[in-house]
XYZ file of C-alpha atoms in Angstrom:
365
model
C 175.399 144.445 105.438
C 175.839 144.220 102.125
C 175.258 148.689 101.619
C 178.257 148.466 103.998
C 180.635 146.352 102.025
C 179.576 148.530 98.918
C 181.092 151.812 101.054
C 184.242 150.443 102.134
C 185.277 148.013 99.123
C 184.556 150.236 96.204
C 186.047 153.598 97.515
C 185.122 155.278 94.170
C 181.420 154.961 94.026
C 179.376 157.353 96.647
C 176.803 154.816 97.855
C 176.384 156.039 101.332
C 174.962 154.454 104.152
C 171.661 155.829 105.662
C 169.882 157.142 108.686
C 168.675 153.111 109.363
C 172.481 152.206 109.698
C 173.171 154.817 111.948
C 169.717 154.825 113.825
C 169.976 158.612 114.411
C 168.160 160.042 117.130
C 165.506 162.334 116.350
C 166.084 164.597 118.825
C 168.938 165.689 116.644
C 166.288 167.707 114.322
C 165.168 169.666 117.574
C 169.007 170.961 118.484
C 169.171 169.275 121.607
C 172.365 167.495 120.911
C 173.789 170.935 119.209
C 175.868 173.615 120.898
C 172.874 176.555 121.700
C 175.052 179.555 120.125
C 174.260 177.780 116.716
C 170.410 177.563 117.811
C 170.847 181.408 118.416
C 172.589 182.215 115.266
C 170.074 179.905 113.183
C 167.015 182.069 114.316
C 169.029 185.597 114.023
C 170.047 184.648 110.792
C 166.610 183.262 109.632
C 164.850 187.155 111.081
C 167.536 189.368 110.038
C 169.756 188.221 107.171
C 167.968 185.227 105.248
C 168.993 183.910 101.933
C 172.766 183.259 102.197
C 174.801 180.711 101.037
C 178.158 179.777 102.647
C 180.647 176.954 102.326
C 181.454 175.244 105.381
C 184.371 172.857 105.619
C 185.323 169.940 108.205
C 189.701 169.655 108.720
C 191.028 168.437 111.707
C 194.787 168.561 112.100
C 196.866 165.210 112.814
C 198.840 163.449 110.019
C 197.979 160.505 108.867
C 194.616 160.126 110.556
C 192.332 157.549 109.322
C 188.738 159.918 108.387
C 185.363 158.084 109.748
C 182.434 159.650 110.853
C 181.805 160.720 107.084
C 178.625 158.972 105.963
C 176.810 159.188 109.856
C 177.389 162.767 109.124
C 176.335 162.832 105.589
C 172.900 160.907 107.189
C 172.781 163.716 109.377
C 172.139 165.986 106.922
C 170.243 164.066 104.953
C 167.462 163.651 107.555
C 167.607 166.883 110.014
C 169.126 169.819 107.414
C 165.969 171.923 105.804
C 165.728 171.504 102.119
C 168.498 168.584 101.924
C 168.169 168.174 97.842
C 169.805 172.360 97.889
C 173.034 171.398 99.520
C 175.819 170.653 97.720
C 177.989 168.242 99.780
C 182.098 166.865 98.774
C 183.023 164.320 100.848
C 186.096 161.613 101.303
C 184.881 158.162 102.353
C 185.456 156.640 105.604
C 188.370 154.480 106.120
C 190.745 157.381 104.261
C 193.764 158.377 105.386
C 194.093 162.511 105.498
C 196.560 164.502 105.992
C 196.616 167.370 108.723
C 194.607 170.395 107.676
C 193.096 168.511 104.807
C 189.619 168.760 104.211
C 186.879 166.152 104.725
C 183.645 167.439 104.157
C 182.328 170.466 102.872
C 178.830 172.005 102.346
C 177.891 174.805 100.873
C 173.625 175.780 101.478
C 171.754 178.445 102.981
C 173.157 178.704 106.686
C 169.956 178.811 108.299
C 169.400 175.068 106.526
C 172.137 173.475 108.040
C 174.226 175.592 110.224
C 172.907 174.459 113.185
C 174.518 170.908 112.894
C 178.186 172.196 112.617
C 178.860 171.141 116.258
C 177.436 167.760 116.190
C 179.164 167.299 113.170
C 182.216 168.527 114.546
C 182.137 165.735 117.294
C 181.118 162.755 115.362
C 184.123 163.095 113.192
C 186.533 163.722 115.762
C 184.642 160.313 117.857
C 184.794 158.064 114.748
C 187.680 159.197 113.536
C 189.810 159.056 116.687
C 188.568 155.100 116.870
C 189.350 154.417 113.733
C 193.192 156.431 113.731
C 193.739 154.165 117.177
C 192.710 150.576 115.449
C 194.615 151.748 111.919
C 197.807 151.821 114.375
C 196.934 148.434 115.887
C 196.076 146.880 113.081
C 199.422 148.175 111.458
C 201.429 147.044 114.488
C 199.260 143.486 114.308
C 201.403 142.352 111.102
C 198.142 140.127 110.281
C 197.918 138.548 113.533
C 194.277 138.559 114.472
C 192.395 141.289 117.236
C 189.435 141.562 119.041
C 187.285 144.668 120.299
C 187.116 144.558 124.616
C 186.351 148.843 124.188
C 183.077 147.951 125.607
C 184.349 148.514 129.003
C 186.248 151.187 128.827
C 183.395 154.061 127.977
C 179.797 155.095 128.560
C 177.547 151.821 126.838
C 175.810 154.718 123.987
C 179.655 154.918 122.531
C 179.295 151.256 121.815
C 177.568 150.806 118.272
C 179.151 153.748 116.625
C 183.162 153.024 118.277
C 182.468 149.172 116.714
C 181.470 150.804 113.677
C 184.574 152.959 113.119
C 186.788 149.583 114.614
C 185.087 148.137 112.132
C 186.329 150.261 109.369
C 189.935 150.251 110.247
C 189.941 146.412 110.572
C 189.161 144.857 113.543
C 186.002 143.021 112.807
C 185.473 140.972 116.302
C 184.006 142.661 119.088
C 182.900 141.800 122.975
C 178.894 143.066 122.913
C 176.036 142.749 120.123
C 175.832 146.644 120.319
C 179.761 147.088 119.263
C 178.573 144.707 115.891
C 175.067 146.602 115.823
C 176.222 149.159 112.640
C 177.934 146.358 110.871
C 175.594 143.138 111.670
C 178.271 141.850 113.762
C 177.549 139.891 117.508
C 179.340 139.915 119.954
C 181.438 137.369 120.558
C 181.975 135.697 124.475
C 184.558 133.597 126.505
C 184.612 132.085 129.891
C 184.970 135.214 132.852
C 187.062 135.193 135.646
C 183.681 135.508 137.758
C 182.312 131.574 136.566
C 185.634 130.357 137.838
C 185.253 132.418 140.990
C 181.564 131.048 141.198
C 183.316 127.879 141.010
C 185.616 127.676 144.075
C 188.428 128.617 141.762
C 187.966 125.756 140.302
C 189.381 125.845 135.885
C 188.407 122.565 135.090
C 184.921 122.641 136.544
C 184.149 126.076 135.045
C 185.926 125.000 131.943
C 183.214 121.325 131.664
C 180.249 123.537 132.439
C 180.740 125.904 130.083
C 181.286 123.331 127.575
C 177.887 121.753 129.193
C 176.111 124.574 128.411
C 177.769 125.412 125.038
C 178.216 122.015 123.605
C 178.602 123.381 120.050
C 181.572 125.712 121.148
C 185.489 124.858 122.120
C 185.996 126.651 125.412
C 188.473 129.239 125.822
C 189.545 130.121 129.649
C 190.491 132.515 131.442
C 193.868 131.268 132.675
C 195.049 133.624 134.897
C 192.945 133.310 138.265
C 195.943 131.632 140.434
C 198.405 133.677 138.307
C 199.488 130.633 136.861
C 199.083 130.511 133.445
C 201.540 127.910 132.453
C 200.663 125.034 134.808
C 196.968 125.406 134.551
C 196.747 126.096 130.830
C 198.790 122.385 130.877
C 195.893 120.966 133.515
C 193.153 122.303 131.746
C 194.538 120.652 128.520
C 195.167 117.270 130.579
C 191.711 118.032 131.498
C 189.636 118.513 128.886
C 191.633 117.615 125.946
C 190.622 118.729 122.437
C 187.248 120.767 123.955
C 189.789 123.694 124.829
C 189.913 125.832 121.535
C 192.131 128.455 123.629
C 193.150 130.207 126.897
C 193.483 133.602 127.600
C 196.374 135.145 129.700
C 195.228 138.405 131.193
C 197.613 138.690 134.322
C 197.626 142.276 135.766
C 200.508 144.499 135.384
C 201.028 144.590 139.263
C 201.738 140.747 139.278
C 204.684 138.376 138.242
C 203.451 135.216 137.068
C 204.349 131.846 139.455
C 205.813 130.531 136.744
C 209.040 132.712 137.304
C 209.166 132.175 141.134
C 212.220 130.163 140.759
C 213.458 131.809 137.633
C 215.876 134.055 136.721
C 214.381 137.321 135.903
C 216.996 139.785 136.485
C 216.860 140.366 131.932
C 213.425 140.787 131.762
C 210.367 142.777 133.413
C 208.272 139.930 134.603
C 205.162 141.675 135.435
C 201.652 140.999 133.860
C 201.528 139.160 130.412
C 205.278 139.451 129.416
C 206.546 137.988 126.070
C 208.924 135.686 128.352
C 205.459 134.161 129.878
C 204.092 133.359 126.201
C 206.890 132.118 124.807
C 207.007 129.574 127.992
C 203.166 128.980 127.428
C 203.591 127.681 123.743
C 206.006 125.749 124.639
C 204.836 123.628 127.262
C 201.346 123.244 125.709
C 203.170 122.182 122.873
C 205.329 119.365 125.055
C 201.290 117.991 126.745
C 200.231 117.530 123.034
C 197.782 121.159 123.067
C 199.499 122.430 119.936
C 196.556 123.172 118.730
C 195.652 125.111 121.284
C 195.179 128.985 120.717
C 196.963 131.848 122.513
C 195.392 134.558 123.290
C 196.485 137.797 125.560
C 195.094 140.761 126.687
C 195.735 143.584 129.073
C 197.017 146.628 128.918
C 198.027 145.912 125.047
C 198.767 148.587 122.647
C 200.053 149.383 118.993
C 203.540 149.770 120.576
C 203.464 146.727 122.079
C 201.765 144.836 119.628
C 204.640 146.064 117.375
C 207.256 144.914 119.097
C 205.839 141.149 119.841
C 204.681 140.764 116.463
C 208.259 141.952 114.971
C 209.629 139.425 117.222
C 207.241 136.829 116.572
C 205.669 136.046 120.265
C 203.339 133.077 119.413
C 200.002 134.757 119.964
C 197.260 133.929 118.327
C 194.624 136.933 118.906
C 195.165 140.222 120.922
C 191.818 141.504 122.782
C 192.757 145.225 123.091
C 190.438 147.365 124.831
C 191.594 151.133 126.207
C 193.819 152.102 123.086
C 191.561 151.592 120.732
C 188.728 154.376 121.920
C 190.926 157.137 123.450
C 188.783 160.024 121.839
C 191.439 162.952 122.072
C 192.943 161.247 118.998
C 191.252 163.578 115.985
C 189.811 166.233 116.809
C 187.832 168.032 113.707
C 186.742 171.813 113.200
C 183.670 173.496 111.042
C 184.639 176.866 109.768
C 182.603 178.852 107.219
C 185.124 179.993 104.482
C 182.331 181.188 102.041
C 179.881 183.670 101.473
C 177.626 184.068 98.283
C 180.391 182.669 96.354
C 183.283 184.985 97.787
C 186.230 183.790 100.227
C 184.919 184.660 103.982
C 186.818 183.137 106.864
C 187.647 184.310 110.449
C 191.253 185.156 110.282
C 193.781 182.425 109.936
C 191.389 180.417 108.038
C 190.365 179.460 104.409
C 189.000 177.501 102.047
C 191.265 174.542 101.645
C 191.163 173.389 97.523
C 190.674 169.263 97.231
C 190.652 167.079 94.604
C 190.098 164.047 96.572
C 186.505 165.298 97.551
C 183.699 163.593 95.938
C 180.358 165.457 94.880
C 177.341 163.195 97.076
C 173.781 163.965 96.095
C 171.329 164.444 99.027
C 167.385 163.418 98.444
């Protein structure tokens, strides 16, 4: 992905990436992904008043909102706008942070060229952009502590390539599925499931030696929290298996309290799911069997607040696997609005051209 690297690294130089990156459907071209009102206003304006050129700009309005979505949409109008080389286009890059009301895109062309893709435009900034705001907070609250993608699960499969994309761009470069890495030339990566235990009689150990079976090449890291006790088996497994477990992975449910605390004082603390108490307890007695080397990992229900407040206090995790926060979509949410006409100000009231000197001029083929 080297055209990638190029776009994010080297903010200054408009090297965008292309319809092949995004593998745009070419349906797009025929309207069926845009809003039918823009169809209508496309022919009207095409029959009855041809031949003028308006400025349409892209804003959306929450502070300090990481922008992506900006090249996919830039290959949008490279491949499905009429007479692409006549548009002027200013753009920011993705992976910048923008203020509220701050502009992101603008394009200024015959309406009946490119009009018609204001909607879909619209809605791939607001998805990418909402992704990318959500992992710019995690990785913020991470501190440098290492992430992974589990978003696959938490939204219709076709979200998958272009939410890893905009993960991608806001830091978090591991992901769950192939199609999360497809944009970025990333695969997915996998552990051992609750279900192979399961499949196993609830049997770790026996899970844990035929995944390494299978895998011989890979350290396993287990699910640990089948019996809802993560500190005694993550101390059998080790006892088990020795140096073959790379890591285990507490992912105890927020409507359980570990067994390690059934004879503990927990009157200080809220016990439930995978508590900072639990961790702290985990390191520690891996550490006493001789598994120092053993990686942490947690997941469930983890989000920037959280990761804030465990990284501040230095909870010894290893990698977070945060899933729902990272692709809530009501995050950004961007508006088109012509503020142009022929080269005078024309805007719907409230509204206006918004002046930039952050936009960059991008030259469409």
């Amino acid at each position: 992905m080297e055209e990638l690297e190029i776009t994010l690294k080297e903010q200054g130089k408009i090297k965008r990436l292309t319809d092949k990156t995004f593998r745009l459907d070419p349906r797009i071209g025929e309207g069926y992904y845009s809003a039918n009102y823009f169809l209508k206003s496309r022919h009207i304006v095409t029959k009855c008043v041809p031949g003028h050129t308006v400025t349409c700009q892209w804003f959306q309005r929450t502070e300090d909102a990481m922008v992506c979505g900006i090249d996919e949409s830039i290959a949008i109008l490279q491949k499905f706008a009429a007479n692409p080389s006549s548009l002027k286009v200013y753009a920011l890059n993705d992976g910048d942070i923008v203020k509220a009301g701050e502009p992101v895109l603008k394009v200024t062309g015959k309406y009946e060229d490119f009009g018609f893709l204001e909607s879909l435009i619209d809605a791939v900034l607001a998805r990418r952009s909402s992704v990318a705001t959500n992992v710019h907070r995690v990785v913020k609250a991470l501190r440098g502590s290492d992430a992974f993608s589990m978003a696959d699960r938490q939204d219709d499969y076709l979200t998958q390539p272009g939410d890893g994309y905009a993960t991608y761009v806001a830091g978090i470069k591991k992901f769950s599925t192939d199609a999360q890495g497809a944009w970025v030339g990333k695969k997915g990566m996998g552990t051992m499931p609750h279900a192979l235990i399961q499949i196993c009689g609830g049997d770790i150990v026996k899970a844990a030696k035929i995944y390494h079976e299978t895998y011989p090449s890979e350290k396993v890291t287990a699910l640990i929290d089948y019996h809802n006790n993560v500190v005694r088996d993550s101390v059998m497994l080790y006892k088990a298996i020795g140096d073959e477990l790379g890591a285990v992975r507490a992912d105890t449910s927020k409507a359980l309290i570990d067994h390690w605390f059934d004879d503990k004082d927990t009157s200080g603390f809220d016990p439930h799911g995978v508590c900072k108490e639990l961790i702290f307890a985990l390191r520690e007695e891996l550490d006493k069997a001789g598994g120092n080397k053993v990686r942490i990992i947690v997941s469930s229900g983890f989000d920037e607040t959280k990761i804030e407040e465990w990284t501040r206090l230095g909870v010894p995790v290893d990698t977070y696997g945060v899933g729902t926060r990272l692709v809530r979509n009501d995050t950004v949410g961007f508006t088109g609005d012509l503020v142009n006409l022929d080269g005078t100000p024309e805007a719907k009231e409230g509204r206006r051209e918004i002046p930039s000197d952050r936009l960059q001029e991008v030259v469409l083929r």
